[in-house]
Amino acid sequence: MLRNPSQVWLFGTNKARRWLCTVMATESTPIMSGSRSRIRVTGSKESSTLYHKLTALDSSNGSVVQFLDDWVLKQRKFLHRYDILGFIDEFRKYKQFNHALQLLDWMEMRGMRLSFGEHAKRIDLLWRTGGIVAAEKYFTDLPIPAKNVFTYGTLLNCFCNEKMTEKAMALLEEMKKLKMELNSFLYSSLMVLHMKLGEPEKVQALAEDMKEKNIAPHIFTYNLLMSSYASLNDIEGVERVFKEVEGGSKVMPEWDFYCNLAGIYVGAGLFEKADS
């Protein structure tokens, strides 16, 4: 028996959400200083200095936006789009969500068009900082072209993490009507929902559905599937998933995957297997 069957891996980690909001490739468009059209690549030292200064700010009062305005408009320093996107990823990594959100706000204030992936990140950040209502409103107000699998999928993930089953299912049906292609991220979000609702058997049904539709799982999908078997005290099922990943799958196992497996073994009292 598992000592703590509820202690399973969920898709709600920061690393996993970063994966789901992968940014589409964008050009490295520099932000001009004032109205001049000079272009210069920001040196890594200057970029690093800016990042550390931003990190130290209290983001609750709009200080990130104010600091960037001062950096570009008053100090007349240069800042590139790829620097900002890198900062956003770092802030999300270290759970400085208000910092990351203000950077996206600033990009729009400066007339920079957000990619679909950046809109998706903003939905996720609004959910984290302002709640599901703020995230849903932002999605609703997006122009039609920006309502695609990236933004729909991110909002679906928010609903699933909030255990808002009706809204999640309604959004999924809307995606199907729009003929959006379902992917492993969407299935993983639904798996999160069922794990949170205490329905691990439905996770396995979703995994079977993915196989029937030839949707390749991501490593996070496999982690969720292992956790679903663990919550049912089915160690053999856990090991089948592990062997599939190690043997025939196209995904590369990461540290999280092995930690999840070790944690499952420890929870089941299988300490020798955990050590191996």
mmCIF file of C-alpha atoms in Angstrom:
data_model
loop_
_atom_site.group_PDB
_atom_site.id
_atom_site.type_symbol
_atom_site.label_atom_id
_atom_site.label_comp_id
_atom_site.label_asym_id
_atom_site.label_seq_id
_atom_site.Cartn_x
_atom_site.Cartn_y
_atom_site.Cartn_z
ATOM 1 C CA MET A 1 0.000 0.000 0.000
ATOM 2 C CA LEU A 2 1.170 3.522 -0.688
ATOM 3 C CA ARG A 3 1.810 5.424 2.508
ATOM 4 C CA ASN A 4 0.532 8.615 0.975
ATOM 5 C CA PRO A 5 -1.363 7.891 -2.254
ATOM 6 C CA SER A 6 -2.309 11.535 -2.666
ATOM 7 C CA GLN A 7 1.339 12.551 -2.936
ATOM 8 C CA VAL A 8 1.541 12.286 -6.705
ATOM 9 C CA TRP A 9 3.139 14.282 -9.461
ATOM 10 C CA LEU A 10 0.875 16.928 -10.968
ATOM 11 C CA PHE A 11 1.155 19.088 -14.046
ATOM 12 C CA GLY A 12 0.842 22.209 -11.880
ATOM 13 C CA THR A 13 4.583 22.740 -11.458
ATOM 14 C CA ASN A 14 6.196 25.889 -12.742
ATOM 15 C CA LYS A 15 8.463 23.912 -15.074
ATOM 16 C CA ALA A 16 5.550 22.131 -16.638
ATOM 17 C CA ARG A 17 3.603 25.344 -17.195
ATOM 18 C CA ARG A 18 6.638 26.880 -18.828
ATOM 19 C CA TRP A 19 6.644 23.966 -21.275
ATOM 20 C CA LEU A 20 2.965 24.398 -22.125
ATOM 21 C CA CYS A 21 3.457 28.077 -22.920
ATOM 22 C CA THR A 22 6.486 27.603 -25.196
ATOM 23 C CA VAL A 23 7.029 30.789 -27.114
ATOM 24 C CA MET A 24 6.750 30.721 -30.875
ATOM 25 C CA ALA A 25 9.891 31.819 -32.652
ATOM 26 C CA THR A 26 10.070 35.605 -32.837
ATOM 27 C CA GLU A 27 12.447 38.024 -34.419
ATOM 28 C CA SER A 28 14.974 39.716 -32.165
ATOM 29 C CA THR A 29 13.543 43.184 -32.634
ATOM 30 C CA PRO A 30 15.349 45.811 -30.591
ATOM 31 C CA ILE A 31 13.387 48.417 -28.699
ATOM 32 C CA MET A 32 14.470 51.828 -29.810
ATOM 33 C CA SER A 33 15.563 54.515 -27.410
ATOM 34 C CA GLY A 34 13.115 57.369 -27.812
ATOM 35 C CA SER A 35 12.181 58.091 -31.411
ATOM 36 C CA ARG A 36 15.603 57.401 -32.893
ATOM 37 C CA SER A 37 16.075 54.441 -35.195
ATOM 38 C CA ARG A 38 19.471 53.290 -33.946
ATOM 39 C CA ILE A 39 19.953 49.555 -33.515
ATOM 40 C CA ARG A 40 22.537 47.935 -31.307
ATOM 41 C CA VAL A 41 22.764 44.485 -29.764
ATOM 42 C CA THR A 42 22.695 44.759 -26.001
ATOM 43 C CA GLY A 43 25.854 43.391 -24.418
ATOM 44 C CA SER A 44 25.406 40.447 -22.066
ATOM 45 C CA LYS A 45 26.936 42.381 -19.169
ATOM 46 C CA GLU A 46 24.443 45.223 -19.551
ATOM 47 C CA SER A 47 21.569 42.780 -19.907
ATOM 48 C CA SER A 48 22.676 40.922 -16.789
ATOM 49 C CA THR A 49 22.910 44.190 -14.860
ATOM 50 C CA LEU A 50 19.373 45.102 -15.872
ATOM 51 C CA TYR A 51 18.044 41.670 -14.916
ATOM 52 C CA HIS A 52 19.526 41.817 -11.427
ATOM 53 C CA LYS A 53 18.201 45.325 -10.884
ATOM 54 C CA LEU A 54 14.726 44.215 -11.934
ATOM 55 C CA THR A 55 14.912 41.201 -9.635
ATOM 56 C CA ALA A 56 15.460 43.440 -6.619
ATOM 57 C CA LEU A 57 12.379 45.580 -7.305
ATOM 58 C CA ASP A 58 9.090 45.374 -5.429
ATOM 59 C CA SER A 59 6.727 44.548 -8.271
ATOM 60 C CA SER A 60 3.500 45.295 -6.411
ATOM 61 C CA ASN A 61 3.366 48.965 -7.422
ATOM 62 C CA GLY A 62 4.244 48.864 -11.100
ATOM 63 C CA SER A 63 7.912 49.459 -10.379
ATOM 64 C CA VAL A 64 9.102 47.149 -13.172
ATOM 65 C CA VAL A 65 7.330 49.234 -15.824
ATOM 66 C CA GLN A 66 8.647 52.456 -14.299
ATOM 67 C CA PHE A 67 12.197 51.131 -14.144
ATOM 68 C CA LEU A 68 12.167 50.010 -17.780
ATOM 69 C CA ASP A 69 10.787 53.371 -18.887
ATOM 70 C CA ASP A 70 13.662 55.044 -17.064
ATOM 71 C CA TRP A 71 16.189 52.606 -18.552
ATOM 72 C CA VAL A 72 15.091 53.161 -22.145
ATOM 73 C CA LEU A 73 13.700 56.706 -22.224
ATOM 74 C CA LYS A 74 15.802 58.571 -19.665
ATOM 75 C CA GLN A 75 19.056 56.638 -19.543
ATOM 76 C CA ARG A 76 18.717 56.016 -23.291
ATOM 77 C CA LYS A 77 19.904 52.437 -23.054
ATOM 78 C CA PHE A 78 18.965 49.678 -25.465
ATOM 79 C CA LEU A 79 16.882 46.624 -24.765
ATOM 80 C CA HIS A 80 16.096 43.747 -27.120
ATOM 81 C CA ARG A 81 12.992 41.643 -27.318
ATOM 82 C CA TYR A 82 14.915 38.447 -26.685
ATOM 83 C CA ASP A 83 16.327 39.960 -23.483
ATOM 84 C CA ILE A 84 12.811 40.688 -22.217
ATOM 85 C CA LEU A 85 11.570 37.205 -23.122
ATOM 86 C CA GLY A 86 14.550 35.697 -21.340
ATOM 87 C CA PHE A 87 13.791 37.780 -18.253
ATOM 88 C CA ILE A 88 10.155 36.645 -18.347
ATOM 89 C CA ASP A 89 11.169 32.987 -18.402
ATOM 90 C CA GLU A 90 13.578 33.507 -15.503
ATOM 91 C CA PHE A 91 11.002 35.350 -13.425
ATOM 92 C CA ARG A 92 8.475 32.591 -14.024
ATOM 93 C CA LYS A 93 11.087 29.998 -13.123
ATOM 94 C CA TYR A 94 11.649 31.660 -9.751
ATOM 95 C CA LYS A 95 7.951 32.436 -9.225
ATOM 96 C CA GLN A 96 8.299 36.195 -9.564
ATOM 97 C CA PHE A 97 5.045 36.251 -11.476
ATOM 98 C CA ASN A 98 4.250 39.936 -11.008
ATOM 99 C CA HIS A 99 7.640 40.840 -12.463
ATOM 100 C CA ALA A 100 7.005 38.653 -15.503
ATOM 101 C CA LEU A 101 3.513 40.054 -16.021
ATOM 102 C CA GLN A 102 4.735 43.644 -15.859
ATOM 103 C CA LEU A 103 7.344 42.878 -18.508
ATOM 104 C CA LEU A 104 4.597 41.703 -20.858
ATOM 105 C CA ASP A 105 2.568 44.797 -19.958
ATOM 106 C CA TRP A 106 5.544 46.975 -20.807
ATOM 107 C CA MET A 107 6.066 45.242 -24.142
ATOM 108 C CA GLU A 108 2.504 46.096 -25.151
ATOM 109 C CA MET A 109 2.815 49.655 -23.854
ATOM 110 C CA ARG A 110 5.850 50.097 -26.109
ATOM 111 C CA GLY A 111 3.878 48.892 -29.129
ATOM 112 C CA MET A 112 5.364 45.409 -29.368
ATOM 113 C CA ARG A 113 3.000 42.775 -30.746
ATOM 114 C CA LEU A 114 2.803 39.675 -28.603
ATOM 115 C CA SER A 115 3.136 36.266 -30.215
ATOM 116 C CA PHE A 116 0.542 33.572 -29.588
ATOM 117 C CA GLY A 117 2.873 31.981 -27.049
ATOM 118 C CA GLU A 118 3.317 35.300 -25.248
ATOM 119 C CA HIS A 119 -0.445 35.792 -25.051
ATOM 120 C CA ALA A 120 -0.623 32.294 -23.567
ATOM 121 C CA LYS A 121 2.008 33.168 -20.988
ATOM 122 C CA ARG A 122 0.062 36.264 -20.070
ATOM 123 C CA ILE A 123 -3.083 34.213 -19.465
ATOM 124 C CA ASP A 124 -1.105 31.917 -17.187
ATOM 125 C CA LEU A 125 0.460 34.850 -15.320
ATOM 126 C CA LEU A 126 -2.868 36.612 -14.889
ATOM 127 C CA TRP A 127 -4.298 33.432 -13.410
ATOM 128 C CA ARG A 128 -1.384 33.194 -10.984
ATOM 129 C CA THR A 129 -1.466 36.838 -9.923
ATOM 130 C CA GLY A 130 -5.088 37.894 -10.342
ATOM 131 C CA GLY A 131 -7.064 34.667 -10.358
ATOM 132 C CA ILE A 132 -9.094 32.780 -12.917
ATOM 133 C CA VAL A 133 -11.499 35.669 -13.578
ATOM 134 C CA ALA A 134 -8.647 37.903 -14.751
ATOM 135 C CA ALA A 135 -7.234 35.158 -16.968
ATOM 136 C CA GLU A 136 -10.618 34.385 -18.515
ATOM 137 C CA LYS A 137 -11.363 38.053 -19.202
ATOM 138 C CA TYR A 138 -8.030 38.522 -20.963
ATOM 139 C CA PHE A 139 -8.723 35.505 -23.154
ATOM 140 C CA THR A 140 -12.244 36.724 -23.952
ATOM 141 C CA ASP A 141 -10.930 40.138 -24.998
ATOM 142 C CA LEU A 142 -8.266 38.726 -27.328
ATOM 143 C CA PRO A 143 -8.749 39.296 -31.070
ATOM 144 C CA ILE A 144 -9.966 36.248 -32.994
ATOM 145 C CA PRO A 145 -6.569 35.405 -34.583
ATOM 146 C CA ALA A 146 -5.013 35.176 -31.113
ATOM 147 C CA LYS A 147 -7.620 32.671 -29.967
ATOM 148 C CA ASN A 148 -5.862 29.508 -31.044
ATOM 149 C CA VAL A 149 -4.588 26.270 -29.579
ATOM 150 C CA PHE A 150 -1.943 28.149 -27.544
ATOM 151 C CA THR A 151 -4.314 30.483 -25.736
ATOM 152 C CA TYR A 152 -7.234 28.070 -25.595
ATOM 153 C CA GLY A 153 -4.945 25.416 -24.190
ATOM 154 C CA THR A 154 -3.540 27.681 -21.505
ATOM 155 C CA LEU A 155 -6.987 28.755 -20.345
ATOM 156 C CA LEU A 156 -8.030 25.093 -20.311
ATOM 157 C CA ASN A 157 -5.043 24.334 -18.093
ATOM 158 C CA CYS A 158 -6.116 27.117 -15.710
ATOM 159 C CA PHE A 159 -9.646 25.718 -15.509
ATOM 160 C CA CYS A 160 -8.286 22.222 -14.879
ATOM 161 C CA ASN A 161 -5.995 23.371 -12.089
ATOM 162 C CA GLU A 162 -8.921 25.199 -10.507
ATOM 163 C CA LYS A 163 -11.047 22.015 -10.799
ATOM 164 C CA MET A 164 -13.610 23.932 -12.872
ATOM 165 C CA THR A 165 -14.875 20.855 -14.688
ATOM 166 C CA GLU A 166 -17.850 22.380 -16.494
ATOM 167 C CA LYS A 167 -15.856 25.280 -17.892
ATOM 168 C CA ALA A 168 -12.975 23.011 -18.870
ATOM 169 C CA MET A 169 -15.253 20.611 -20.740
ATOM 170 C CA ALA A 170 -17.153 23.450 -22.423
ATOM 171 C CA LEU A 171 -13.896 25.005 -23.586
ATOM 172 C CA LEU A 172 -12.669 21.660 -24.872
ATOM 173 C CA GLU A 173 -15.873 21.180 -26.875
ATOM 174 C CA GLU A 174 -15.449 24.658 -28.329
ATOM 175 C CA MET A 175 -11.927 23.747 -29.415
ATOM 176 C CA LYS A 176 -13.224 20.604 -31.095
ATOM 177 C CA LYS A 177 -15.894 22.580 -32.951
ATOM 178 C CA LEU A 178 -13.169 24.931 -34.178
ATOM 179 C CA LYS A 179 -11.272 21.835 -35.365
ATOM 180 C CA MET A 180 -8.228 22.627 -33.265
ATOM 181 C CA GLU A 181 -5.758 19.791 -33.156
ATOM 182 C CA LEU A 182 -5.573 18.182 -29.726
ATOM 183 C CA ASN A 183 -2.067 17.643 -28.391
ATOM 184 C CA SER A 184 -0.292 16.128 -25.410
ATOM 185 C CA PHE A 185 -0.483 19.401 -23.470
ATOM 186 C CA LEU A 186 -4.274 19.464 -23.646
ATOM 187 C CA TYR A 187 -4.495 15.836 -22.600
ATOM 188 C CA SER A 188 -2.070 16.486 -19.743
ATOM 189 C CA SER A 189 -4.236 19.360 -18.529
ATOM 190 C CA LEU A 190 -7.262 17.057 -18.488
ATOM 191 C CA MET A 191 -5.205 14.480 -16.619
ATOM 192 C CA VAL A 192 -4.424 17.104 -13.984
ATOM 193 C CA LEU A 193 -8.132 17.768 -13.596
ATOM 194 C CA HIS A 194 -8.933 14.106 -13.006
ATOM 195 C CA MET A 195 -6.043 13.674 -10.576
ATOM 196 C CA LYS A 196 -7.229 16.682 -8.592
ATOM 197 C CA LEU A 197 -10.762 15.283 -8.563
ATOM 198 C CA GLY A 198 -9.529 11.901 -7.324
ATOM 199 C CA GLU A 199 -10.294 10.119 -10.601
ATOM 200 C CA PRO A 200 -6.962 8.492 -11.544
ATOM 201 C CA GLU A 201 -8.631 5.785 -13.620
ATOM 202 C CA LYS A 202 -9.740 8.485 -16.066
ATOM 203 C CA VAL A 203 -6.107 9.476 -16.563
ATOM 204 C CA GLN A 204 -5.414 6.022 -17.937
ATOM 205 C CA ALA A 205 -8.448 6.260 -20.219
ATOM 206 C CA LEU A 206 -7.075 9.527 -21.607
ATOM 207 C CA ALA A 207 -3.699 7.878 -22.203
ATOM 208 C CA GLU A 208 -5.408 5.117 -24.191
ATOM 209 C CA ASP A 209 -7.299 7.725 -26.194
ATOM 210 C CA MET A 210 -3.991 9.400 -27.043
ATOM 211 C CA LYS A 211 -2.624 6.115 -28.352
ATOM 212 C CA GLU A 212 -5.688 5.563 -30.521
ATOM 213 C CA LYS A 213 -5.310 9.049 -32.002
ATOM 214 C CA ASN A 214 -1.526 8.714 -32.426
ATOM 215 C CA ILE A 215 -0.849 11.690 -30.161
ATOM 216 C CA ALA A 216 2.690 11.381 -28.854
ATOM 217 C CA PRO A 217 2.909 11.840 -25.072
ATOM 218 C CA HIS A 218 5.288 14.329 -23.503
ATOM 219 C CA ILE A 219 7.402 13.330 -20.512
ATOM 220 C CA PHE A 220 4.956 15.229 -18.286
ATOM 221 C CA THR A 221 2.143 13.065 -19.630
ATOM 222 C CA TYR A 222 4.085 9.977 -18.619
ATOM 223 C CA ASN A 223 4.695 11.444 -15.171
ATOM 224 C CA LEU A 224 0.989 11.967 -14.685
ATOM 225 C CA LEU A 225 0.233 8.469 -15.920
ATOM 226 C CA MET A 226 2.727 6.965 -13.468
ATOM 227 C CA SER A 227 1.171 8.991 -10.658
ATOM 228 C CA SER A 228 -2.305 7.775 -11.591
ATOM 229 C CA TYR A 229 -1.200 4.157 -11.245
ATOM 230 C CA ALA A 230 0.547 4.993 -7.976
ATOM 231 C CA SER A 231 -2.608 6.497 -6.513
ATOM 232 C CA LEU A 232 -4.368 3.199 -7.301
ATOM 233 C CA ASN A 233 -1.559 1.264 -5.571
ATOM 234 C CA ASP A 234 -0.708 -0.342 -8.921
ATOM 235 C CA ILE A 235 3.087 -0.529 -8.858
ATOM 236 C CA GLU A 236 3.102 -2.876 -11.847
ATOM 237 C CA GLY A 237 1.286 -0.193 -13.829
ATOM 238 C CA VAL A 238 3.864 2.370 -12.718
ATOM 239 C CA GLU A 239 6.670 0.114 -13.901
ATOM 240 C CA ARG A 240 4.972 -0.521 -17.250
ATOM 241 C CA VAL A 241 4.961 3.222 -17.876
ATOM 242 C CA PHE A 242 8.602 3.442 -16.826
ATOM 243 C CA LYS A 243 9.603 0.625 -19.194
ATOM 244 C CA GLU A 244 7.675 2.239 -22.040
ATOM 245 C CA VAL A 245 9.579 5.482 -21.564
ATOM 246 C CA GLU A 246 12.924 3.733 -21.209
ATOM 247 C CA GLY A 247 12.309 1.339 -24.075
ATOM 248 C CA GLY A 248 10.167 2.416 -26.958
ATOM 249 C CA SER A 249 9.092 6.015 -26.458
ATOM 250 C CA LYS A 250 10.616 8.963 -28.282
ATOM 251 C CA VAL A 251 10.766 11.191 -25.211
ATOM 252 C CA MET A 252 13.904 11.812 -23.203
ATOM 253 C CA PRO A 253 13.388 11.146 -19.480
ATOM 254 C CA GLU A 254 14.323 14.067 -17.262
ATOM 255 C CA TRP A 255 15.350 14.309 -13.634
ATOM 256 C CA ASP A 256 11.730 14.942 -12.579
ATOM 257 C CA PHE A 257 10.689 11.621 -14.087
ATOM 258 C CA TYR A 258 13.170 9.596 -12.047
ATOM 259 C CA CYS A 259 12.394 11.590 -8.897
ATOM 260 C CA ASN A 260 8.719 10.859 -9.384
ATOM 261 C CA LEU A 261 9.415 7.138 -9.740
ATOM 262 C CA ALA A 262 11.674 7.126 -6.674
ATOM 263 C CA GLY A 263 9.021 8.968 -4.667
ATOM 264 C CA ILE A 264 6.409 6.402 -5.678
ATOM 265 C CA TYR A 265 8.671 3.557 -4.567
ATOM 266 C CA VAL A 266 9.346 5.262 -1.229
ATOM 267 C CA GLY A 267 5.619 5.833 -0.717
ATOM 268 C CA ALA A 268 5.031 2.136 -1.335
ATOM 269 C CA GLY A 269 7.798 1.141 1.062
ATOM 270 C CA LEU A 270 9.959 -0.247 -1.768
ATOM 271 C CA PHE A 271 13.160 1.388 -0.569
ATOM 272 C CA GLU A 272 15.561 -0.905 -2.431
ATOM 273 C CA LYS A 273 13.886 -0.091 -5.733
ATOM 274 C CA ALA A 274 13.978 3.605 -4.870
ATOM 275 C CA ASP A 275 17.733 3.408 -4.224
ATOM 276 C CA SER A 276 18.327 1.653 -7.531
#
